[in-house]
Coordinates of C-alpha atoms in Angstrom, one line a residue:
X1 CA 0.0 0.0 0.0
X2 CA 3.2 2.1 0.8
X3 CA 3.7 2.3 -3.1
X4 CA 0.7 4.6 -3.6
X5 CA 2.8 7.5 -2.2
X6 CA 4.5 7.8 -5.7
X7 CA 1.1 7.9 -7.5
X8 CA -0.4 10.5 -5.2
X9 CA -1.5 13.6 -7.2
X10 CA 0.7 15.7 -4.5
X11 CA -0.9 19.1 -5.5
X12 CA -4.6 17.2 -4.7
X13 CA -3.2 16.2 -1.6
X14 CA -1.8 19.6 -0.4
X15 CA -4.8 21.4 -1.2
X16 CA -7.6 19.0 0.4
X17 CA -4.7 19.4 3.3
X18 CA -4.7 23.3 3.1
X19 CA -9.0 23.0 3.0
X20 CA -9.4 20.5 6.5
X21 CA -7.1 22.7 8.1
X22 CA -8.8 26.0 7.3
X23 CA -12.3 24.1 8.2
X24 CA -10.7 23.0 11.4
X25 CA -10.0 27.0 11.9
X26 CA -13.2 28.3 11.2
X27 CA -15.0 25.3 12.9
X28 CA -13.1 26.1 16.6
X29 CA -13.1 29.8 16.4
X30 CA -16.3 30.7 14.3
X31 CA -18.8 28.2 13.7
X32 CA -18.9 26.4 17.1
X33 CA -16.4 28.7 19.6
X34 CA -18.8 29.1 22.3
X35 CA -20.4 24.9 22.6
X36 CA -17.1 24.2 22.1
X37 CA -16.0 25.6 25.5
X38 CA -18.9 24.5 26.6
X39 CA -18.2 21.1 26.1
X40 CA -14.6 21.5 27.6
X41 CA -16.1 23.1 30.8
X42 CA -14.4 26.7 29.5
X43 CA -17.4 28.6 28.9
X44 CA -16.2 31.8 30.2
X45 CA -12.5 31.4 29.5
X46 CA -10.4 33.0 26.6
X47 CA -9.2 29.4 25.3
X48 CA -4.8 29.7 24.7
X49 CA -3.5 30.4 21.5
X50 CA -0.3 28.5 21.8
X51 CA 1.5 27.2 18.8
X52 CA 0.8 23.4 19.4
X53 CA -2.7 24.2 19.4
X54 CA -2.0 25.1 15.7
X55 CA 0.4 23.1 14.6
X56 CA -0.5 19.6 16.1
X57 CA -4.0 19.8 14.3
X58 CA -2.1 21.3 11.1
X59 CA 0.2 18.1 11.3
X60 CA -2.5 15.9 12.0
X61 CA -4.4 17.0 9.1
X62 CA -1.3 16.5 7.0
X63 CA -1.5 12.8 7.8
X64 CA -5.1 12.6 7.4
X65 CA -4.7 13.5 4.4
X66 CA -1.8 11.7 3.4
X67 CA -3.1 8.5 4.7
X68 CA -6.7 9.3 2.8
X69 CA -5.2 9.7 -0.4
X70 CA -3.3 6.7 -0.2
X71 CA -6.3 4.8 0.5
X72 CA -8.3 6.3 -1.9
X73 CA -5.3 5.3 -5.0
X74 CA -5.0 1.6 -3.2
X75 CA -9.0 1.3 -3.1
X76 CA -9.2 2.8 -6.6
X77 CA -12.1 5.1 -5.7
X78 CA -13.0 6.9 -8.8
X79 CA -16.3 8.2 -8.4
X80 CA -17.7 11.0 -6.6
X81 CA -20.1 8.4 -5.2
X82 CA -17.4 5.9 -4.6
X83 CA -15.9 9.1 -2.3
X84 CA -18.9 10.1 -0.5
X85 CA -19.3 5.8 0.4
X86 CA -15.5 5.9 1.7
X87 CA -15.7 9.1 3.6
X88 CA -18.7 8.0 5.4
X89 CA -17.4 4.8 6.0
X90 CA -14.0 6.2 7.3
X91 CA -15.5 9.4 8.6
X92 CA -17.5 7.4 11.0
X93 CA -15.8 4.1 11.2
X94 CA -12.7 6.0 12.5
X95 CA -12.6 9.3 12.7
X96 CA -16.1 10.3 14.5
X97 CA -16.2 7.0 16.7
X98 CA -12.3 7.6 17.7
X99 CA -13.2 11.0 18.9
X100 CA -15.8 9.9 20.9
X101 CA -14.2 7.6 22.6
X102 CA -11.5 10.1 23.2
X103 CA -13.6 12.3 24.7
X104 CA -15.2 9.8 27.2
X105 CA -12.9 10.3 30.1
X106 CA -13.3 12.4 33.4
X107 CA -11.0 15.3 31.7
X108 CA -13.9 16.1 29.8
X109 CA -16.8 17.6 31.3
X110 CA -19.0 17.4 28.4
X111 CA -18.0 14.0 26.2
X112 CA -21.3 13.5 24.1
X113 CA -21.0 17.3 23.0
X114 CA -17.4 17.4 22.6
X115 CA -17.6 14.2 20.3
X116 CA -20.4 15.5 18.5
X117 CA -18.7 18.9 17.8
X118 CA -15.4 17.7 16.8
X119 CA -16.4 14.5 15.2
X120 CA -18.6 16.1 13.1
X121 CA -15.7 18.0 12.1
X122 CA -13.8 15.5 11.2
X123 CA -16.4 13.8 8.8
X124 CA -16.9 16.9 7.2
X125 CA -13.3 17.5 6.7
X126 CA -12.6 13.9 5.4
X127 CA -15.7 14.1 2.9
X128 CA -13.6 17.8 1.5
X129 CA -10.3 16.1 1.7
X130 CA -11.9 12.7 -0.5
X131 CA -13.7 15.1 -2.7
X132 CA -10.4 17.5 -3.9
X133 CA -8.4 14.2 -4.1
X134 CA -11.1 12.5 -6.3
X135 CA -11.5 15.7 -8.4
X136 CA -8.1 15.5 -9.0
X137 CA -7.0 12.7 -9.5

């Protein structure tokens, strides 16, 4: 499966790369700011804006990404329908299940929210990242 990395369309992959991590942005600090300190029990706290907080997710989106497209070449996925069937199936297979169960433990105060919040994030962001490498492919 390792092979795919020299088939990857590597403009494809830094652009659905460059899209998750803006969604992450927006999705943190516009759409959902306020449930999401909610859900972290920081509803009246400015939340830090220390590099890690920017980087980590910017290098986990990288491997995402990575890992998506490699999957997507060693699958052969094709269609747009063929991507939207993946990135459910991955989205919630992995990505939104994962996060729930990383949220269920007594650091968070709100798990079910938390999980729903950044799971749903991270289907959304895989079904944009499948999409651009699709398109592009």
């Amino acid at each position: 499966m390792m092979n795919q990395l020299q088939n990857l369309n590597w403009i494809s992959v830094l652009l659905a790369f460059v899209a998750y991590f803006l969604l992450g942005a927006f999705w943190f600090t516009a759409f959902f700011s306020e449930p999401y300190k909610i859900s972290l029990g920081r509803k009246n706290e400015i939340l830090e804006n220390k590099p890690i907080f920017i980087m980590g997710p910017a290098v986990c989106s990288l491997i995402i990404t990575i890992a998506t497209a490699v999957l997507i070449y060693a699958l052969q996925i094709e269609t747009l329908s063929s991507a939207w069937e993946f990135s459910l199936f991955i989205g919630i297979g992995y990505l939104f299940a994962n996060t729930v169960n990383i949220a269920i433990n007594p650091n968070i105060p709100r798990p079910i929210l938390y999980g729903i919040i950044t799971g749903t994030y991270h289907l959304i962001g895989i079904l944009i990242v499948s999409i651009i490498l699709i398109s592009m492919k």
